Amino acid sequence: MSEKNREGKRTARERLAVEREKQKSADKRRRALIVGGAVVGVLALAAVIGVVAANAGKDDADEASGPVVAPSGAQGKDSLAIPVGKDSAKSTLTVWEDFRCPACKSFETVYRPVIHELTAAGQLKVEYHLVTLIDGNMRGSGSRNAANAAACAQDAGKFPAYHDVLFDNQPQEVDDAYADNGKLIELAGKVDGLDTPAFRTCVEDGTHNSWVAKSHQAFGKGGFSGTPTVLFDGKNIYQDRTMTPAKFKQMVQKANQG
């Protein structure tokens, strides 16, 4: 082979080697761009998720962001219990309820007459704790707004009657009607002397919203499974299949004889 031919082949190989290096460099830059773009995309997605998460918790944070204003006469730890009945009663019933909860309405319908009888006789004291469980499960703010309104009624010395009115007029569980403060004020008209400027301001301003949020937090920390939770002598009598209003009355009367 002539020297000229060998030189030509060597030059061709060198050109091919140069082209291969160029191709490798181009491939490397393309992979870097792809990886970089993916990283940017992930970071952007993370930022979006962070914003969504922040906004998702924003309403809950706002609910509990104000000062905790307990209703007048509230008792117990952190003043989270609204008492009904005489403090001198020997028996205490602790009730955790949600005004949107159908099971709570069923409990009230069945047990209300005997509870009224025993509290009026001074034999039983009831401590009501207000919960917003359905707001979390079904979405909305009716549980919270109704609980705030009930706390406003407590300020006016009208809690027992308004408590009963809210359960008597409870909307369907999926209907967040109690989110409307106008509806809550309208129902106050069923309780003599409750619909006052002070009550309306308390309802519309959500005066006790943070207190309601704290009450619900206490419910969660208590490890309770649902509403209503009805405790007598430390036991949830609502879960007792054998319990009846008559049996409950006997238990209270027996405790008062001791």
Tab-separated table of N, CA, C and O in Angstrom, residues 58-152:
chain	number	residue	atom	x	y	z
A	58	LYS	N	-54.820	25.487	56.106
A	58	LYS	CA	-54.992	26.891	56.444
A	58	LYS	C	-56.295	27.154	57.170
A	58	LYS	O	-56.331	27.850	58.180
A	59	ASP	N	-57.400	26.574	56.663
A	59	ASP	CA	-58.690	26.807	57.292
A	59	ASP	C	-58.707	26.288	58.715
A	59	ASP	O	-59.233	26.926	59.622
A	60	ASP	N	-58.137	25.067	58.913
A	60	ASP	CA	-58.112	24.493	60.247
A	60	ASP	C	-57.302	25.369	61.185
A	60	ASP	O	-57.660	25.561	62.344
A	61	ALA	N	-56.177	25.888	60.675
A	61	ALA	CA	-55.346	26.733	61.513
A	61	ALA	C	-56.083	28.022	61.862
A	61	ALA	O	-56.022	28.502	62.992
A	62	ASP	N	-56.810	28.571	60.854
A	62	ASP	CA	-57.544	29.798	61.089
A	62	ASP	C	-58.623	29.604	62.143
A	62	ASP	O	-58.906	30.501	62.937
A	63	GLU	N	-59.242	28.421	62.131
A	63	GLU	CA	-60.303	28.149	63.084
A	63	GLU	C	-59.808	28.266	64.520
A	63	GLU	O	-60.522	28.694	65.406
A	64	ALA	N	-58.588	27.834	64.757
A	64	ALA	CA	-58.063	27.799	66.110
A	64	ALA	C	-57.043	28.898	66.361
A	64	ALA	O	-56.312	28.859	67.338
A	65	SER	N	-56.975	29.887	65.443
A	65	SER	CA	-55.932	30.894	65.544
A	65	SER	C	-56.269	31.999	66.535
A	65	SER	O	-55.377	32.671	67.035
A	66	GLY	N	-57.568	32.212	66.802
A	66	GLY	CA	-57.971	33.274	67.708
A	66	GLY	C	-57.834	32.861	69.165
A	66	GLY	O	-57.492	31.720	69.475
A	67	PRO	N	-58.104	33.799	70.059
A	67	PRO	CA	-58.035	33.472	71.490
A	67	PRO	C	-59.106	32.454	71.875
A	67	PRO	O	-60.199	32.449	71.311
A	68	VAL	N	-58.774	31.586	72.811
A	68	VAL	CA	-59.734	30.585	73.280
A	68	VAL	C	-60.652	31.242	74.304
A	68	VAL	O	-60.229	31.553	75.426
A	69	VAL	N	-61.893	31.462	73.906
A	69	VAL	CA	-62.874	32.106	74.778
A	69	VAL	C	-63.895	31.063	75.209
A	69	VAL	O	-64.753	30.651	74.427
A	70	ALA	N	-63.791	30.622	76.439
A	70	ALA	CA	-64.726	29.617	76.954
A	70	ALA	C	-66.071	30.271	77.245
A	70	ALA	O	-66.124	31.431	77.668
A	71	PRO	N	-67.158	29.560	77.017
A	71	PRO	CA	-68.469	30.123	77.334
A	71	PRO	C	-68.649	30.295	78.841
A	71	PRO	O	-67.982	29.631	79.635
A	72	SER	N	-69.540	31.165	79.200
A	72	SER	CA	-69.797	31.445	80.611
A	72	SER	C	-70.179	30.175	81.366
A	72	SER	O	-71.016	29.393	80.909
A	73	GLY	N	-69.537	29.961	82.506
A	73	GLY	CA	-69.891	28.825	83.355
A	73	GLY	C	-69.297	27.506	82.941
A	73	GLY	O	-69.584	26.476	83.565
A	74	ALA	N	-68.446	27.490	81.902
A	74	ALA	CA	-67.828	26.237	81.469
A	74	ALA	C	-66.932	25.704	82.585
A	74	ALA	O	-66.316	26.472	83.335
A	75	GLN	N	-66.854	24.382	82.693
A	75	GLN	CA	-66.125	23.749	83.786
A	75	GLN	C	-65.139	22.706	83.275
A	75	GLN	O	-65.010	22.501	82.074
A	76	GLY	N	-64.467	22.046	84.214
A	76	GLY	CA	-63.568	20.953	83.882
A	76	GLY	C	-62.222	21.424	83.370
A	76	GLY	O	-61.909	22.627	83.372
A	77	LYS	N	-61.420	20.467	82.904
A	77	LYS	CA	-60.090	20.766	82.399
A	77	LYS	C	-60.173	21.712	81.203
A	77	LYS	O	-60.909	21.468	80.251
A	78	ASP	N	-59.442	22.795	81.286
A	78	ASP	CA	-59.419	23.818	80.229
A	78	ASP	C	-60.792	24.428	79.980
A	78	ASP	O	-61.041	25.010	78.920
A	79	SER	N	-61.712	24.266	80.931
A	79	SER	CA	-63.074	24.816	80.808
A	79	SER	C	-63.748	24.373	79.513
A	79	SER	O	-64.346	25.168	78.789
A	80	LEU	N	-63.669	23.076	79.225
A	80	LEU	CA	-64.215	22.546	77.972
A	80	LEU	C	-65.576	21.882	78.145
A	80	LEU	O	-66.145	21.410	77.155
A	81	ALA	N	-66.091	21.823	79.361
A	81	ALA	CA	-67.381	21.159	79.602
A	81	ALA	C	-68.459	22.189	79.916
A	81	ALA	O	-68.253	23.096	80.728
A	82	ILE	N	-69.604	22.041	79.257
A	82	ILE	CA	-70.766	22.873	79.564
A	82	ILE	C	-71.661	22.067	80.503
A	82	ILE	O	-72.189	21.022	80.115
A	83	PRO	N	-71.831	22.519	81.751
A	83	PRO	CA	-72.589	21.738	82.730
A	83	PRO	C	-74.091	22.014	82.681
A	83	PRO	O	-74.525	23.143	82.440
A	84	VAL	N	-74.849	20.978	82.888
A	84	VAL	CA	-76.307	21.095	83.017
A	84	VAL	C	-76.704	20.283	84.239
A	84	VAL	O	-76.351	19.101	84.342
A	85	GLY	N	-77.414	20.894	85.161
A	85	GLY	CA	-77.784	20.220	86.406
A	85	GLY	C	-77.043	20.838	87.576
A	85	GLY	O	-76.232	21.756	87.419
A	86	LYS	N	-77.329	20.336	88.753
A	86	LYS	CA	-76.726	20.884	89.968
A	86	LYS	C	-75.348	20.278	90.233
A	86	LYS	O	-75.140	19.078	90.053
A	87	ASP	N	-74.430	21.132	90.675
A	87	ASP	CA	-73.087	20.660	91.001
A	87	ASP	C	-73.115	19.667	92.161
A	87	ASP	O	-72.200	18.852	92.316
A	88	SER	N	-74.156	19.726	92.959
A	88	SER	CA	-74.265	18.852	94.129
A	88	SER	C	-74.738	17.435	93.778
A	88	SER	O	-74.743	16.550	94.640
A	89	ALA	N	-75.127	17.221	92.528
A	89	ALA	CA	-75.609	15.893	92.118
A	89	ALA	C	-74.512	14.855	92.330
A	89	ALA	O	-73.345	15.101	92.055
A	90	LYS	N	-74.892	13.691	92.812
A	90	LYS	CA	-73.918	12.636	93.096
A	90	LYS	C	-73.460	11.899	91.846
A	90	LYS	O	-72.414	11.239	91.857
A	91	SER	N	-74.235	11.980	90.785
A	91	SER	CA	-73.889	11.280	89.536
A	91	SER	C	-73.597	12.283	88.421
A	91	SER	O	-74.262	13.316	88.315
A	92	THR	N	-72.594	11.957	87.622
A	92	THR	CA	-72.226	12.819	86.495
A	92	THR	C	-72.201	12.004	85.209
A	92	THR	O	-71.612	10.922	85.158
A	93	LEU	N	-72.841	12.541	84.197
A	93	LEU	CA	-72.843	11.928	82.867
A	93	LEU	C	-72.026	12.829	81.957
A	93	LEU	O	-72.281	14.033	81.875
A	94	THR	N	-71.036	12.269	81.299
A	94	THR	CA	-70.195	13.043	80.377
A	94	THR	C	-70.579	12.672	78.949
A	94	THR	O	-70.535	11.501	78.571
A	95	VAL	N	-70.967	13.686	78.174
A	95	VAL	CA	-71.464	13.450	76.819
A	95	VAL	C	-70.636	14.233	75.802
A	95	VAL	O	-70.491	15.449	75.909
A	96	TRP	N	-70.083	13.502	74.831
A	96	TRP	CA	-69.370	14.127	73.702
A	96	TRP	C	-70.298	14.037	72.490
A	96	TRP	O	-70.655	12.938	72.050
A	97	GLU	N	-70.675	15.206	71.951
A	97	GLU	CA	-71.667	15.220	70.869
A	97	GLU	C	-71.258	16.158	69.737
A	97	GLU	O	-70.508	17.104	69.925
A	98	ASP	N	-71.830	15.856	68.561
A	98	ASP	CA	-71.652	16.669	67.367
A	98	ASP	C	-73.053	16.985	66.857
A	98	ASP	O	-73.864	16.073	66.645
A	99	PHE	N	-73.363	18.257	66.665
A	99	PHE	CA	-74.726	18.639	66.276
A	99	PHE	C	-75.110	18.177	64.874
A	99	PHE	O	-76.290	18.211	64.516
A	100	ARG	N	-74.137	17.717	64.074
A	100	ARG	CA	-74.447	17.157	62.754
A	100	ARG	C	-74.540	15.633	62.788
A	100	ARG	O	-74.822	15.016	61.757
A	101	CYS	N	-74.312	15.033	63.929
A	101	CYS	CA	-74.204	13.577	64.049
A	101	CYS	C	-75.580	12.912	64.229
A	101	CYS	O	-76.250	13.140	65.241
A	102	PRO	N	-76.017	12.096	63.272
A	102	PRO	CA	-77.326	11.428	63.380
A	102	PRO	C	-77.432	10.515	64.603
A	102	PRO	O	-78.493	10.444	65.234
A	103	ALA	N	-76.350	9.822	64.949
A	103	ALA	CA	-76.379	8.933	66.113
A	103	ALA	C	-76.563	9.735	67.402
A	103	ALA	O	-77.198	9.262	68.358
A	104	CYS	N	-76.015	10.947	67.411
A	104	CYS	CA	-76.189	11.818	68.580
A	104	CYS	C	-77.663	12.212	68.724
A	104	CYS	O	-78.202	12.249	69.835
A	105	LYS	N	-78.291	12.499	67.597
A	105	LYS	CA	-79.721	12.835	67.651
A	105	LYS	C	-80.520	11.639	68.148
A	105	LYS	O	-81.459	11.805	68.942
A	106	SER	N	-80.179	10.445	67.713
A	106	SER	CA	-80.886	9.243	68.168
A	106	SER	C	-80.744	9.074	69.676
A	106	SER	O	-81.718	8.756	70.377
A	107	PHE	N	-79.532	9.294	70.181
A	107	PHE	CA	-79.305	9.208	71.626
A	107	PHE	C	-80.175	10.226	72.353
A	107	PHE	O	-80.834	9.902	73.350
A	108	GLU	N	-80.176	11.459	71.842
A	108	GLU	CA	-80.967	12.509	72.486
A	108	GLU	C	-82.456	12.176	72.468
A	108	GLU	O	-83.159	12.377	73.455
A	109	THR	N	-82.929	11.674	71.367
A	109	THR	CA	-84.353	11.345	71.248
A	109	THR	C	-84.777	10.296	72.275
A	109	THR	O	-85.840	10.404	72.896
A	110	VAL	N	-83.925	9.304	72.477
A	110	VAL	CA	-84.263	8.200	73.380
A	110	VAL	C	-84.044	8.556	74.849
A	110	VAL	O	-84.870	8.245	75.707
A	111	TYR	N	-82.929	9.232	75.147
A	111	TYR	CA	-82.533	9.435	76.539
A	111	TYR	C	-82.887	10.817	77.108
A	111	TYR	O	-82.805	11.028	78.319
A	112	ARG	N	-83.265	11.750	76.249
A	112	ARG	CA	-83.516	13.109	76.729
A	112	ARG	C	-84.544	13.182	77.850
A	112	ARG	O	-84.303	13.866	78.869
A	113	PRO	N	-85.703	12.514	77.747
A	113	PRO	CA	-86.696	12.627	78.820
A	113	PRO	C	-86.150	12.229	80.194
A	113	PRO	O	-86.379	12.943	81.185
A	114	VAL	N	-85.434	11.123	80.272
A	114	VAL	CA	-84.927	10.676	81.571
A	114	VAL	C	-83.792	11.580	82.045
A	114	VAL	O	-83.655	11.833	83.257
A	115	ILE	N	-82.985	12.088	81.125
A	115	ILE	CA	-81.918	13.020	81.512
A	115	ILE	C	-82.510	14.300	82.076
A	115	ILE	O	-82.061	14.813	83.113
A	116	HIS	N	-83.532	14.827	81.429
A	116	HIS	CA	-84.212	16.018	81.936
A	116	HIS	C	-84.808	15.756	83.321
A	116	HIS	O	-84.706	16.597	84.224
A	117	GLU	N	-85.409	14.614	83.482
A	117	GLU	CA	-86.035	14.264	84.762
A	117	GLU	C	-84.999	14.212	85.887
A	117	GLU	O	-85.212	14.754	86.976
A	118	LEU	N	-83.889	13.563	85.612
A	118	LEU	CA	-82.873	13.367	86.643
A	118	LEU	C	-82.105	14.654	86.956
A	118	LEU	O	-81.737	14.888	88.116
A	119	THR	N	-81.867	15.489	85.949
A	119	THR	CA	-81.184	16.756	86.221
A	119	THR	C	-82.106	17.696	86.985
A	119	THR	O	-81.663	18.398	87.907
A	120	ALA	N	-83.388	17.704	86.642
A	120	ALA	CA	-84.358	18.557	87.343
A	120	ALA	C	-84.505	18.140	88.808
A	120	ALA	O	-84.726	18.980	89.690
A	121	ALA	N	-84.352	16.841	89.067
A	121	ALA	CA	-84.481	16.318	90.432
A	121	ALA	C	-83.194	16.483	91.239
A	121	ALA	O	-83.152	16.144	92.436
A	122	GLY	N	-82.138	16.992	90.597
A	122	GLY	CA	-80.875	17.189	91.297
A	122	GLY	C	-80.077	15.912	91.493
A	122	GLY	O	-79.114	15.881	92.260
A	123	GLN	N	-80.465	14.854	90.790
A	123	GLN	CA	-79.787	13.568	90.934
A	123	GLN	C	-78.661	13.362	89.920
A	123	GLN	O	-77.814	12.491	90.098
A	124	LEU	N	-78.685	14.165	88.866
A	124	LEU	CA	-77.714	13.973	87.785
A	124	LEU	C	-77.193	15.314	87.274
A	124	LEU	O	-77.951	16.275	87.119
A	125	LYS	N	-75.898	15.343	87.036
A	125	LYS	CA	-75.262	16.488	86.380
A	125	LYS	C	-74.694	15.982	85.057
A	125	LYS	O	-74.080	14.910	85.009
A	126	VAL	N	-74.923	16.732	83.997
A	126	VAL	CA	-74.412	16.343	82.678
A	126	VAL	C	-73.353	17.348	82.249
A	126	VAL	O	-73.546	18.565	82.368
A	127	GLU	N	-72.231	16.831	81.771
A	127	GLU	CA	-71.174	17.682	81.232
A	127	GLU	C	-71.089	17.442	79.735
A	127	GLU	O	-70.719	16.354	79.281
A	128	TYR	N	-71.487	18.459	78.970
A	128	TYR	CA	-71.498	18.347	77.511
A	128	TYR	C	-70.182	18.859	76.916
A	128	TYR	O	-69.717	19.947	77.244
A	129	HIS	N	-69.608	18.037	76.048
A	129	HIS	CA	-68.398	18.410	75.299
A	129	HIS	C	-68.771	18.415	73.820
A	129	HIS	O	-69.328	17.433	73.310
A	130	LEU	N	-68.446	19.491	73.134
A	130	LEU	CA	-68.868	19.652	71.742
A	130	LEU	C	-67.750	19.280	70.774
A	130	LEU	O	-66.601	19.668	70.949
A	131	VAL	N	-68.126	18.516	69.746
A	131	VAL	CA	-67.171	17.919	68.811
A	131	VAL	C	-67.516	18.307	67.379
A	131	VAL	O	-68.687	18.567	67.063
A	132	THR	N	-66.507	18.332	66.503
A	132	THR	CA	-66.732	18.691	65.086
A	132	THR	C	-66.329	17.542	64.161
A	132	THR	O	-65.746	17.753	63.102
A	133	LEU	N	-66.669	16.339	64.562
A	133	LEU	CA	-66.261	15.141	63.827
A	133	LEU	C	-66.828	15.099	62.407
A	133	LEU	O	-66.135	14.755	61.453
A	134	ILE	N	-68.087	15.456	62.255
A	134	ILE	CA	-68.726	15.363	60.937
A	134	ILE	C	-68.143	16.381	59.965
A	134	ILE	O	-68.051	16.114	58.761
A	135	ASP	N	-67.740	17.532	60.453
A	135	ASP	CA	-67.082	18.509	59.573
A	135	ASP	C	-65.865	17.884	58.919
A	135	ASP	O	-65.590	18.104	57.741
A	136	GLY	N	-65.113	17.100	59.689
A	136	GLY	CA	-63.927	16.459	59.149
A	136	GLY	C	-64.251	15.322	58.201
A	136	GLY	O	-63.579	15.138	57.185
A	137	ASN	N	-65.300	14.572	58.519
A	137	ASN	CA	-65.665	13.409	57.704
A	137	ASN	C	-66.403	13.790	56.422
A	137	ASN	O	-66.170	13.211	55.359
A	138	MET	N	-67.325	14.741	56.530
A	138	MET	CA	-68.182	15.103	55.403
A	138	MET	C	-67.785	16.430	54.755
A	138	MET	O	-68.361	16.811	53.738
A	139	ARG	N	-66.851	17.120	55.384
A	139	ARG	CA	-66.435	18.469	54.987
A	139	ARG	C	-67.506	19.483	55.379
A	139	ARG	O	-68.666	19.167	55.527
A	140	GLY	N	-67.094	20.709	55.549
A	140	GLY	CA	-68.022	21.759	55.926
A	140	GLY	C	-67.651	22.373	57.262
A	140	GLY	O	-66.595	22.107	57.833
A	141	SER	N	-68.549	23.209	57.778
A	141	SER	CA	-68.299	23.888	59.052
A	141	SER	C	-69.541	23.933	59.937
A	141	SER	O	-69.580	24.669	60.913
A	142	GLY	N	-70.557	23.147	59.585
A	142	GLY	CA	-71.795	23.161	60.355
A	142	GLY	C	-71.641	22.695	61.787
A	142	GLY	O	-72.269	23.240	62.701
A	143	SER	N	-70.810	21.675	62.012
A	143	SER	CA	-70.583	21.192	63.377
A	143	SER	C	-69.964	22.291	64.228
A	143	SER	O	-70.389	22.538	65.354
A	144	ARG	N	-68.938	22.942	63.662
A	144	ARG	CA	-68.260	24.009	64.396
A	144	ARG	C	-69.181	25.195	64.648
A	144	ARG	O	-69.265	25.709	65.771
A	145	ASN	N	-69.889	25.647	63.610
A	145	ASN	CA	-70.749	26.819	63.765
A	145	ASN	C	-71.887	26.561	64.747
A	145	ASN	O	-72.257	27.435	65.539
A	146	ALA	N	-72.443	25.350	64.703
A	146	ALA	CA	-73.521	25.013	65.635
A	146	ALA	C	-72.987	24.936	67.063
A	146	ALA	O	-73.641	25.387	68.014
A	147	ALA	N	-71.789	24.380	67.212
A	147	ALA	CA	-71.183	24.298	68.545
A	147	ALA	C	-70.880	25.691	69.078
A	147	ALA	O	-71.105	25.984	70.265
A	148	ASN	N	-70.390	26.568	68.216
A	148	ASN	CA	-70.147	27.948	68.634
A	148	ASN	C	-71.455	28.617	69.064
A	148	ASN	O	-71.507	29.300	70.093
A	149	ALA	N	-72.503	28.406	68.281
A	149	ALA	CA	-73.805	28.997	68.612
A	149	ALA	C	-74.326	28.455	69.941
A	149	ALA	O	-74.913	29.191	70.736
A	150	ALA	N	-74.107	27.152	70.187
A	150	ALA	CA	-74.536	26.560	71.456
A	150	ALA	C	-73.765	27.171	72.620
A	150	ALA	O	-74.318	27.403	73.710
A	151	ALA	N	-72.459	27.445	72.385
A	151	ALA	CA	-71.656	28.105	73.416
A	151	ALA	C	-72.152	29.533	73.645
A	151	ALA	O	-72.168	30.023	74.784
A	152	CYS	N	-72.582	30.195	72.577
A	152	CYS	CA	-73.165	31.533	72.702
A	152	CYS	C	-74.464	31.471	73.512
A	152	CYS	O	-74.766	32.371	74.311
